[in-house]
Short mmCIF file of C-alpha atoms in Angstrom, two decimals:
data_model
loop_
_atom_site.label_atom_id
_atom_site.label_comp_id
_atom_site.label_asym_id
_atom_site.label_seq_id
_atom_site.Cartn_x
_atom_site.Cartn_y
_atom_site.Cartn_z
CA UNK R 1 -19.80 -39.47 -10.80
CA UNK R 2 -18.02 -36.40 -12.13
CA UNK R 3 -16.50 -36.12 -15.58
CA UNK R 4 -13.82 -33.90 -17.07
CA UNK R 5 -16.47 -32.16 -19.16
CA UNK R 6 -18.34 -30.87 -16.11
CA UNK R 7 -17.84 -27.21 -15.24
CA UNK R 8 -16.04 -26.56 -11.97
CA UNK R 9 -18.08 -25.51 -8.96
CA UNK R 10 -17.07 -22.26 -7.29
CA UNK R 11 -18.02 -20.88 -3.88
CA UNK R 12 -20.96 -18.48 -3.79
CA UNK R 13 -18.76 -15.47 -3.02
CA UNK R 14 -16.65 -16.20 -6.13
CA UNK R 15 -19.75 -16.65 -8.28
CA UNK R 16 -20.99 -13.21 -7.17
CA UNK R 17 -17.79 -11.60 -8.47
CA UNK R 18 -18.05 -13.50 -11.79
CA UNK R 19 -21.61 -12.25 -12.24
CA UNK R 20 -20.52 -8.70 -11.48
CA UNK R 21 -17.64 -9.07 -13.94
CA UNK R 22 -19.99 -10.17 -16.72
CA UNK R 23 -22.15 -7.11 -16.08
CA UNK R 24 -19.06 -4.89 -16.07
CA UNK R 25 -17.73 -6.41 -19.29
CA UNK R 26 -21.06 -5.98 -21.06
CA UNK R 27 -20.83 -2.23 -20.58
CA UNK R 28 -17.32 -1.84 -22.02
CA UNK R 29 -16.79 -0.27 -25.46
CA UNK R 30 -16.33 -2.72 -28.32
CA UNK R 31 -13.32 -0.82 -29.67
CA UNK R 32 -11.06 -1.76 -26.76
CA UNK R 33 -7.79 -3.51 -27.71
CA UNK R 34 -7.71 -7.27 -27.60
CA UNK R 35 -4.80 -7.43 -25.12
CA UNK R 36 -6.88 -5.47 -22.58
CA UNK R 37 -9.85 -7.79 -22.94
CA UNK R 38 -7.52 -10.76 -22.54
CA UNK R 39 -5.97 -9.24 -19.42
CA UNK R 40 -9.39 -8.85 -17.81
CA UNK R 41 -10.51 -12.36 -18.77
CA UNK R 42 -7.26 -13.84 -17.46
CA UNK R 43 -7.70 -11.89 -14.23
CA UNK R 44 -11.20 -13.14 -13.47
CA UNK R 45 -10.17 -16.67 -14.45
CA UNK R 46 -7.23 -16.58 -12.04
CA UNK R 47 -9.46 -15.24 -9.28
CA UNK R 48 -12.00 -18.01 -9.83
CA UNK R 49 -9.24 -20.61 -9.63
CA UNK R 50 -7.70 -19.12 -6.48
CA UNK R 51 -10.79 -17.84 -4.67
CA UNK R 52 -10.46 -15.77 -1.55
CA UNK R 53 -7.40 -16.81 0.49
CA UNK R 54 -7.94 -18.59 3.80
CA UNK R 55 -5.85 -18.82 6.94
CA UNK R 56 -4.77 -22.30 5.84
CA UNK R 57 -2.42 -20.58 3.38
CA UNK R 58 0.95 -19.59 4.82
CA UNK R 59 0.85 -16.05 3.42
CA UNK R 60 -2.56 -15.46 4.98
CA UNK R 61 -2.46 -17.48 8.19
CA UNK R 62 -2.50 -14.36 10.36
CA UNK R 63 -5.23 -12.55 8.42
CA UNK R 64 -8.75 -13.72 7.67
CA UNK R 65 -10.47 -12.03 4.75
CA UNK R 66 -13.79 -13.71 5.56
CA UNK R 67 -15.43 -10.30 6.25
CA UNK R 68 -14.53 -9.27 2.68
CA UNK R 69 -15.64 -12.57 1.15
CA UNK R 70 -19.07 -12.55 2.77
CA UNK R 71 -19.88 -8.90 1.99
CA UNK R 72 -21.88 -8.30 -1.18
CA UNK R 73 -20.17 -5.34 -2.82
CA UNK R 74 -21.81 -3.40 -5.60
CA UNK R 75 -20.21 -1.31 -8.31
CA UNK R 76 -19.88 2.26 -6.95
CA UNK R 77 -22.02 5.11 -8.28
CA UNK R 78 -20.63 6.93 -11.28
CA UNK R 79 -20.15 10.19 -9.39
CA UNK R 80 -20.13 11.57 -5.87
CA UNK R 81 -22.09 14.45 -4.46
CA UNK R 82 -20.50 17.70 -3.36
CA UNK R 83 -21.14 16.76 0.26
CA UNK R 84 -19.22 13.52 -0.18
CA UNK R 85 -16.24 15.37 -1.61
CA UNK R 86 -15.76 17.30 1.64
CA UNK R 87 -13.70 14.35 2.82
CA UNK R 88 -10.93 15.55 0.49
CA UNK R 89 -10.16 18.27 3.02
CA UNK R 90 -9.27 15.67 5.65
CA UNK R 91 -7.37 13.11 3.56
CA UNK R 92 -4.29 15.34 3.37
CA UNK R 93 -4.57 16.51 7.01
CA UNK R 94 -5.49 19.99 5.75
CA UNK R 95 -2.10 20.45 4.06
CA UNK R 96 -1.62 20.70 0.30
CA UNK R 97 0.94 18.03 -0.57
CA UNK R 98 1.40 19.00 -4.21
CA UNK R 99 0.21 21.38 -6.90
CA UNK R 100 0.05 18.58 -9.46
CA UNK R 101 -2.73 16.24 -8.36
CA UNK R 102 -4.88 13.44 -9.76
CA UNK R 103 -8.15 12.73 -7.93
CA UNK R 104 -10.29 9.64 -8.39
CA UNK R 105 -13.76 9.29 -6.86
CA UNK R 106 -15.09 5.74 -6.58
CA UNK R 107 -12.30 4.58 -8.88
CA UNK R 108 -13.12 7.08 -11.64
CA UNK R 109 -11.05 10.07 -12.66
CA UNK R 110 -12.44 13.41 -11.46
CA UNK R 111 -10.98 16.05 -13.83
CA UNK R 112 -12.68 18.96 -12.02
CA UNK R 113 -10.69 18.13 -8.88
CA UNK R 114 -7.42 17.37 -10.65
CA UNK R 115 -4.54 19.26 -12.16
CA UNK R 116 -2.95 16.91 -14.67
CA UNK R 117 -1.56 16.99 -18.16
CA UNK R 118 1.53 16.55 -20.31
CA UNK R 119 4.47 18.97 -20.25
CA UNK R 120 7.97 18.45 -21.65
CA UNK R 121 7.45 14.72 -21.92
CA UNK R 122 6.04 14.34 -18.38
CA UNK R 123 2.70 12.53 -18.40
CA UNK R 124 0.39 12.82 -15.38
CA UNK R 125 -3.05 11.72 -16.48
CA UNK R 126 -5.89 9.26 -16.23
CA UNK R 127 -4.86 5.71 -17.13
CA UNK R 128 -8.11 5.33 -19.08
CA UNK R 129 -6.77 7.84 -21.63
CA UNK R 130 -3.78 5.65 -22.50
CA UNK R 131 -5.16 2.13 -22.06
CA UNK R 132 -5.17 1.58 -25.81
CA UNK R 133 -1.37 1.95 -25.96
CA UNK R 134 -0.07 0.64 -22.63
CA UNK R 135 0.38 -3.11 -23.12
CA UNK R 136 3.04 -3.32 -20.38
CA UNK R 137 0.32 -3.15 -17.72
CA UNK R 138 0.25 -6.01 -15.23
CA UNK R 139 3.77 -7.21 -15.97
CA UNK R 140 4.64 -7.12 -12.27
CA UNK R 141 1.43 -7.55 -10.27
CA UNK R 142 0.26 -10.76 -11.90
CA UNK R 143 1.58 -13.96 -10.41
CA UNK R 144 0.55 -17.17 -8.69
CA UNK R 145 -1.24 -16.89 -5.38
CA UNK R 146 -2.35 -13.25 -5.76
CA UNK R 147 -6.16 -13.34 -5.95
CA UNK R 148 -6.74 -9.67 -5.14
CA UNK R 149 -4.31 -8.49 -7.82
CA UNK R 150 -6.11 -10.81 -10.26
CA UNK R 151 -9.44 -9.28 -9.25
CA UNK R 152 -7.99 -5.81 -9.83
CA UNK R 153 -6.92 -6.82 -13.34
CA UNK R 154 -10.39 -8.21 -14.07
CA UNK R 155 -12.07 -4.90 -13.22
CA UNK R 156 -9.36 -2.63 -14.61
CA UNK R 157 -11.05 0.52 -15.82
CA UNK R 158 -9.21 3.62 -14.66
CA UNK R 159 -6.33 4.82 -12.53
CA UNK R 160 -3.28 7.04 -12.62
CA UNK R 161 -0.61 7.04 -15.31
CA UNK R 162 2.68 8.79 -14.54
CA UNK R 163 5.58 8.75 -16.98
CA UNK R 164 8.73 10.71 -16.10
CA UNK R 165 10.99 11.26 -19.13
CA UNK R 166 14.69 10.42 -19.21
CA UNK R 167 16.88 12.87 -17.29
CA UNK R 168 13.93 14.83 -15.89
CA UNK R 169 14.13 15.94 -12.23
CA UNK R 170 10.80 16.92 -10.68
CA UNK R 171 11.19 19.44 -7.88
CA UNK R 172 7.63 19.02 -6.59
CA UNK R 173 5.76 15.80 -5.72
CA UNK R 174 2.81 14.34 -7.60
CA UNK R 175 -0.24 13.53 -5.47
CA UNK R 176 -2.67 10.78 -6.45
CA UNK R 177 -5.88 10.66 -4.38
CA UNK R 178 -8.36 7.79 -4.32
CA UNK R 179 -11.57 8.77 -2.58
CA UNK R 180 -14.37 6.32 -1.85
CA UNK R 181 -17.81 7.89 -1.51
CA UNK R 182 -20.25 4.97 -1.71
CA UNK R 183 -24.01 5.03 -1.45
CA UNK R 184 -26.23 3.16 0.97
CA UNK R 185 -24.81 -0.25 0.00
CA UNK R 186 -21.20 -1.52 0.28
CA UNK R 187 -19.19 -0.86 -2.88
CA UNK R 188 -15.83 -1.95 -4.29
CA UNK R 189 -13.31 -0.08 -6.42
CA UNK R 190 -10.15 -1.39 -8.07
CA UNK R 191 -7.76 1.52 -8.68
CA UNK R 192 -4.54 1.08 -10.58
CA UNK R 193 -1.38 3.23 -10.62
CA UNK R 194 1.27 2.83 -13.30
CA UNK R 195 4.57 4.71 -12.91
CA UNK R 196 7.41 4.70 -15.44
CA UNK R 197 10.62 6.51 -14.47
CA UNK R 198 13.05 7.03 -17.36
CA UNK R 199 16.83 6.79 -17.12
CA UNK R 200 18.36 9.15 -14.55
CA UNK R 201 15.01 10.74 -13.77
CA UNK R 202 13.86 11.75 -10.28
CA UNK R 203 10.37 12.12 -8.83
CA UNK R 204 8.35 11.92 -5.61
CA UNK R 205 4.85 10.41 -5.73
CA UNK R 206 2.22 10.36 -2.98
CA UNK R 207 -0.73 7.97 -3.00
CA UNK R 208 -3.56 8.79 -0.59
CA UNK R 209 -6.56 6.56 0.12
CA UNK R 210 -9.59 7.69 2.10
CA UNK R 211 -13.35 7.58 2.33
CA UNK R 212 -16.46 9.00 3.88
CA UNK R 213 -16.89 8.48 7.60
CA UNK R 214 -18.30 5.09 8.68
CA UNK R 215 -18.90 3.99 5.09
CA UNK R 216 -18.49 0.28 4.23
CA UNK R 217 -16.49 -0.29 1.05
CA UNK R 218 -13.55 -2.20 -0.40
CA UNK R 219 -10.52 -0.56 -1.99
CA UNK R 220 -8.48 -3.13 -3.93
CA UNK R 221 -5.49 -1.20 -5.29
CA UNK R 222 -2.48 -2.15 -7.41
CA UNK R 223 0.55 0.04 -8.07
CA UNK R 224 3.30 -0.86 -10.53
CA UNK R 225 6.52 1.16 -10.62
CA UNK R 226 9.37 0.65 -13.08
CA UNK R 227 12.68 2.43 -12.57
CA UNK R 228 15.06 2.53 -15.52
CA UNK R 229 18.83 2.70 -14.96
CA UNK R 230 19.83 5.50 -12.60
CA UNK R 231 16.26 6.57 -11.79
CA UNK R 232 15.25 7.77 -8.32
CA UNK R 233 11.69 7.43 -7.02
CA UNK R 234 10.44 8.38 -3.54
CA UNK R 235 7.03 6.79 -3.05
CA UNK R 236 4.65 7.64 -0.20
CA UNK R 237 1.55 5.60 0.54
CA UNK R 238 -0.99 7.05 3.00
CA UNK R 239 -3.98 4.86 3.90
CA UNK R 240 -6.75 6.71 5.80
CA UNK R 241 -9.82 4.66 4.93
CA UNK R 242 -13.03 4.85 6.98
CA UNK R 243 -13.24 2.85 10.20
CA UNK R 244 -15.56 0.26 8.59
CA UNK R 245 -13.77 -0.05 5.26
CA UNK R 246 -11.58 -2.82 3.83
CA UNK R 247 -8.30 -2.02 2.11
CA UNK R 248 -6.11 -4.41 0.10
CA UNK R 249 -3.09 -3.01 -1.70
CA UNK R 250 -0.31 -4.39 -3.88
CA UNK R 251 2.81 -2.38 -4.64
CA UNK R 252 5.34 -3.77 -7.13
CA UNK R 253 8.64 -2.07 -7.97
CA UNK R 254 11.28 -3.16 -10.48
CA UNK R 255 14.64 -1.41 -10.33
CA UNK R 256 17.19 -1.01 -13.09
CA UNK R 257 20.94 -0.59 -12.70
CA UNK R 258 22.10 1.96 -10.08
CA UNK R 259 18.54 3.09 -9.33
CA UNK R 260 17.10 4.08 -5.96
CA UNK R 261 13.60 3.33 -4.73
CA UNK R 262 12.29 4.53 -1.37
CA UNK R 263 8.89 3.48 -0.07
CA UNK R 264 7.19 5.11 2.92
CA UNK R 265 3.93 3.33 3.81
CA UNK R 266 1.63 4.65 6.53
CA UNK R 267 -1.52 2.73 7.53
CA UNK R 268 -3.95 4.54 9.81
CA UNK R 269 -7.49 3.54 8.84
CA UNK R 270 -9.73 0.65 7.72
CA UNK R 271 -11.23 -2.11 9.80
CA UNK R 272 -9.16 -4.65 7.88
CA UNK R 273 -6.15 -3.76 5.74
CA UNK R 274 -3.48 -5.73 3.97
CA UNK R 275 -0.60 -4.32 1.91
CA UNK R 276 1.87 -6.41 -0.10
CA UNK R 277 5.08 -4.70 -1.20
CA UNK R 278 7.13 -6.64 -3.73
CA UNK R 279 10.42 -5.28 -5.05
CA UNK R 280 13.04 -6.77 -7.36
CA UNK R 281 16.54 -5.63 -8.31
CA UNK R 282 16.73 -6.17 -12.07
CA UNK R 283 20.12 -4.46 -12.37
CA UNK R 284 23.32 -4.14 -10.36
CA UNK R 285 24.10 -1.42 -7.85
CA UNK R 286 20.53 -0.57 -6.85
CA UNK R 287 19.35 0.77 -3.51
CA UNK R 288 15.98 0.09 -1.88
CA UNK R 289 14.59 1.75 1.26
CA UNK R 290 11.37 0.48 2.83
CA UNK R 291 9.95 2.44 5.76
CA UNK R 292 6.54 1.93 7.29
CA UNK R 293 4.29 2.80 10.21
CA UNK R 294 0.93 1.35 11.17
CA UNK R 295 -1.43 2.36 13.97
CA UNK R 296 -4.23 0.14 15.25
CA UNK R 297 -6.94 0.75 17.80
CA UNK R 298 -10.35 -0.67 18.73
CA UNK R 299 -10.50 -3.93 16.69
CA UNK R 300 -8.50 -2.84 13.64
CA UNK R 301 -6.46 -5.48 11.83
CA UNK R 302 -3.42 -4.24 9.86
CA UNK R 303 -1.25 -6.63 7.85
CA UNK R 304 1.94 -5.73 5.97
CA UNK R 305 3.95 -8.15 3.83
CA UNK R 306 7.22 -7.10 2.18
CA UNK R 307 9.30 -9.09 -0.25
CA UNK R 308 12.67 -7.84 -1.53
CA UNK R 309 14.36 -9.83 -4.30
CA UNK R 310 18.13 -9.35 -4.55
CA UNK R 311 18.41 -10.88 -8.00
CA UNK R 312 21.56 -8.89 -8.90
CA UNK R 313 24.86 -8.22 -7.09
CA UNK R 314 26.05 -5.02 -5.37
CA UNK R 315 22.59 -3.96 -4.17
CA UNK R 316 21.53 -2.49 -0.84
CA UNK R 317 18.32 -2.72 1.18
CA UNK R 318 17.36 -0.83 4.34
CA UNK R 319 14.00 -1.73 5.84
CA UNK R 320 12.36 -0.32 8.98
CA UNK R 321 8.72 -0.96 9.92
CA UNK R 322 7.08 0.12 13.17
CA UNK R 323 3.65 -0.64 14.59
CA UNK R 324 1.60 0.70 17.50
CA UNK R 325 -1.49 -1.23 18.63
CA UNK R 326 -3.98 -0.43 21.37
CA UNK R 327 -7.31 -1.79 22.66
CA UNK R 328 -8.02 -5.08 20.84
CA UNK R 329 -6.20 -4.22 17.63
CA UNK R 330 -3.93 -6.66 15.84
CA UNK R 331 -0.92 -5.99 13.65
CA UNK R 332 0.96 -8.33 11.32
CA UNK R 333 4.37 -7.84 9.75
CA UNK R 334 5.95 -10.43 7.49
CA UNK R 335 9.12 -9.31 5.75
CA UNK R 336 11.21 -11.47 3.47
CA UNK R 337 14.56 -10.68 1.85
CA UNK R 338 15.78 -13.14 -0.77
CA UNK R 339 19.41 -13.12 -1.90
CA UNK R 340 19.66 -15.21 -5.04
CA UNK R 341 22.71 -17.19 -6.18
CA UNK R 342 25.25 -14.85 -7.72
CA UNK R 343 23.93 -11.74 -5.92
CA UNK R 344 27.28 -11.14 -4.24
CA UNK R 345 28.08 -8.01 -2.21
CA UNK R 346 24.47 -7.73 -1.12
CA UNK R 347 23.99 -5.46 1.90
CA UNK R 348 20.58 -5.85 3.53
CA UNK R 349 19.24 -4.87 6.95
CA UNK R 350 15.64 -5.45 8.02
CA UNK R 351 14.08 -4.28 11.29
CA UNK R 352 10.56 -4.48 12.71
CA UNK R 353 9.66 -2.85 16.02
CA UNK R 354 6.23 -2.92 17.62
CA UNK R 355 4.70 -1.18 20.62
CA UNK R 356 1.75 -2.72 22.47
CA UNK R 357 -0.31 -0.32 24.59
CA UNK R 358 -2.93 -2.70 26.02
CA UNK R 359 -3.14 -6.27 27.29
CA UNK R 360 -5.49 -7.41 24.54
CA UNK R 361 -3.57 -5.96 21.58
CA UNK R 362 -1.36 -8.30 19.56
CA UNK R 363 1.35 -8.15 16.90
CA UNK R 364 2.67 -11.06 14.84
CA UNK R 365 6.17 -10.30 13.51
CA UNK R 366 8.02 -12.62 11.13
CA UNK R 367 11.16 -11.13 9.56
CA UNK R 368 12.85 -13.59 7.19
CA UNK R 369 16.14 -13.91 5.34
CA UNK R 370 16.86 -16.43 2.60
CA UNK R 371 20.50 -16.20 1.55
CA UNK R 372 21.77 -18.23 -1.41
CA UNK R 373 25.05 -16.33 -1.93
CA UNK R 374 28.17 -16.39 0.23
CA UNK R 375 29.67 -12.86 0.02
CA UNK R 376 26.92 -10.80 1.65
CA UNK R 377 26.15 -8.65 4.69
CA UNK R 378 22.62 -9.34 5.91
CA UNK R 379 20.84 -9.13 9.22
CA UNK R 380 17.33 -8.75 10.56
CA UNK R 381 15.65 -8.20 13.88
CA UNK R 382 12.28 -7.84 15.55
CA UNK R 383 11.11 -6.47 18.89
CA UNK R 384 7.59 -6.38 20.31
CA UNK R 385 6.78 -5.10 23.75
CA UNK R 386 5.42 -2.37 25.95
CA UNK R 387 6.95 0.98 26.85
CA UNK R 388 10.40 0.76 28.38
CA UNK R 389 9.97 0.89 32.19
CA UNK R 390 13.44 2.40 32.63
CA UNK R 391 12.59 5.24 30.24
CA UNK R 392 9.32 5.81 32.11
CA UNK R 393 11.19 5.89 35.42
CA UNK R 394 13.72 8.37 34.01
CA UNK R 395 11.01 10.79 32.88
CA UNK R 396 8.96 10.47 36.08
CA UNK R 397 12.05 11.06 38.21
CA UNK R 398 12.28 14.46 36.54
CA UNK R 399 8.80 15.54 37.51
CA UNK R 400 6.82 14.33 34.48
CA UNK R 401 3.55 12.55 35.29
CA UNK R 402 3.00 8.96 34.21
CA UNK R 403 0.39 9.73 31.55
CA UNK R 404 2.50 12.50 30.03
CA UNK R 405 5.61 10.30 30.13
CA UNK R 406 3.78 7.52 28.27
CA UNK R 407 2.60 10.04 25.67
CA UNK R 408 6.12 11.31 25.10
CA UNK R 409 7.58 7.82 24.68
CA UNK R 410 4.77 6.67 22.37
CA UNK R 411 5.13 9.69 20.13
CA UNK R 412 8.93 9.35 20.09
CA UNK R 413 8.54 5.73 18.99
CA UNK R 414 6.37 6.72 16.00
CA UNK R 415 8.28 9.86 15.06
CA UNK R 416 11.38 7.85 14.17
CA UNK R 417 9.59 6.78 10.98
CA UNK R 418 7.73 10.07 10.43
CA UNK R 419 10.91 12.13 10.43
CA UNK R 420 12.25 10.04 7.54
CA UNK R 421 9.53 11.45 5.27
CA UNK R 422 11.13 13.89 2.86
CA UNK R 423 8.02 15.96 1.96
CA UNK R 424 7.58 18.68 4.56
CA UNK R 425 3.81 19.13 4.19
CA UNK R 426 3.19 15.39 4.53
CA UNK R 427 5.54 15.12 7.48
CA UNK R 428 3.87 18.05 9.23
CA UNK R 429 0.35 16.77 8.62
CA UNK R 430 1.19 13.30 9.85
CA UNK R 431 2.89 14.73 12.94
CA UNK R 432 -0.23 16.73 13.80
CA UNK R 433 -2.42 13.67 13.28
CA UNK R 434 -0.28 11.58 15.62
CA UNK R 435 -0.46 14.28 18.26
CA UNK R 436 -4.24 14.07 18.19
CA UNK R 437 -4.56 10.31 17.92
CA UNK R 438 -1.93 8.88 20.25
CA UNK R 439 -2.99 8.67 23.92
CA UNK R 440 -1.81 11.27 26.43
CA UNK R 441 -1.99 15.01 27.10
CA UNK R 442 -1.83 17.11 23.94
CA UNK R 443 0.48 19.71 25.46
CA UNK R 444 3.09 17.09 26.27
CA UNK R 445 2.96 15.60 22.77
CA UNK R 446 3.32 19.02 21.21
CA UNK R 447 6.39 19.55 23.33
CA UNK R 448 7.90 16.41 21.82
CA UNK R 449 7.84 17.82 18.26
#
């Protein structure tokens, strides 16, 4: 017979993370602020209560994280070798995205590889340096039913801190790189990005995730972005993890009055990846753009969830996500737009389009609208299928072979999202990568550019 005084029993995989947390906490400096210690304790407590999500939960019914739960991850080594760092040359496709760059290796800031600092009120630096005076951390990412975000909070140690002062307009992007270079055993890192955009400021930020070839590791990332009134942020998220890695990401954005937030998310790597994008209009007259592209091959599983909260009137959302799956890969897209009572004059359009290149590939697409106001313009749509036979016939009737025609149409399908990327170096690098990765003759794909 159980009693209320008995301690709860947790699954073995949850107990492993608690034991690792206790070891991590024991090595922290005693001088840390109390709010930070409380945040970590609350995070591990929430994770213990929730555990790893299962497919019985609606938000996870298309994605099993059992491979993550049963893997025993260790804390990554404190530093990487020079040989490991060679992967930096491939993360950005060989193109320099920005002169201002923060690099993190195994979740820890690498100053020798970074160019950061503070100039004219602009802060681009390691989050560890400001943890003692940043109590607004985790205001967005924490919430019920988010076990991975809770785990990130529990192991919060380092990350990127970007603060753009009021009225500042940055002409060049900021690049944040998270490189995983584990040892012989699987490791886990929990990077955090905190962005604060002051009133009427403008900036472009790139997040890149990658790792050493064939390494097994977990990247559990959380990004929080706050836009004050009139701010403009273009955010680019490039996931190029190793073929055996696991990637879980949470992106939260809160927009003030008349602000504009644009997200461009590209998922190319990892054996299993899941990204949750959660946005809320906290002021009137805001604009949100969500664009995304995912590619899956072999047995890759790529899951994207978006959630846009029209909590204020006169706001606009434009959302376009595309997926291409081949072999036995599986893609998931679940997009939800909520229009709350009183959010009149909302204008929201959501579209998800998927291309299946093999008989065994699969995409689950669930666009959703929940409208609780009456003066709105909202619509959504989803298409999943193979290459258009009429388009194939048109190209072949003009002397183009079948394989080349398929390559042209596949690249054209992906390039619709790629061409919306506003940073030329990133757009060029991604275009070159698609030319190499998508099936078909290279000369025909180059002709499509």
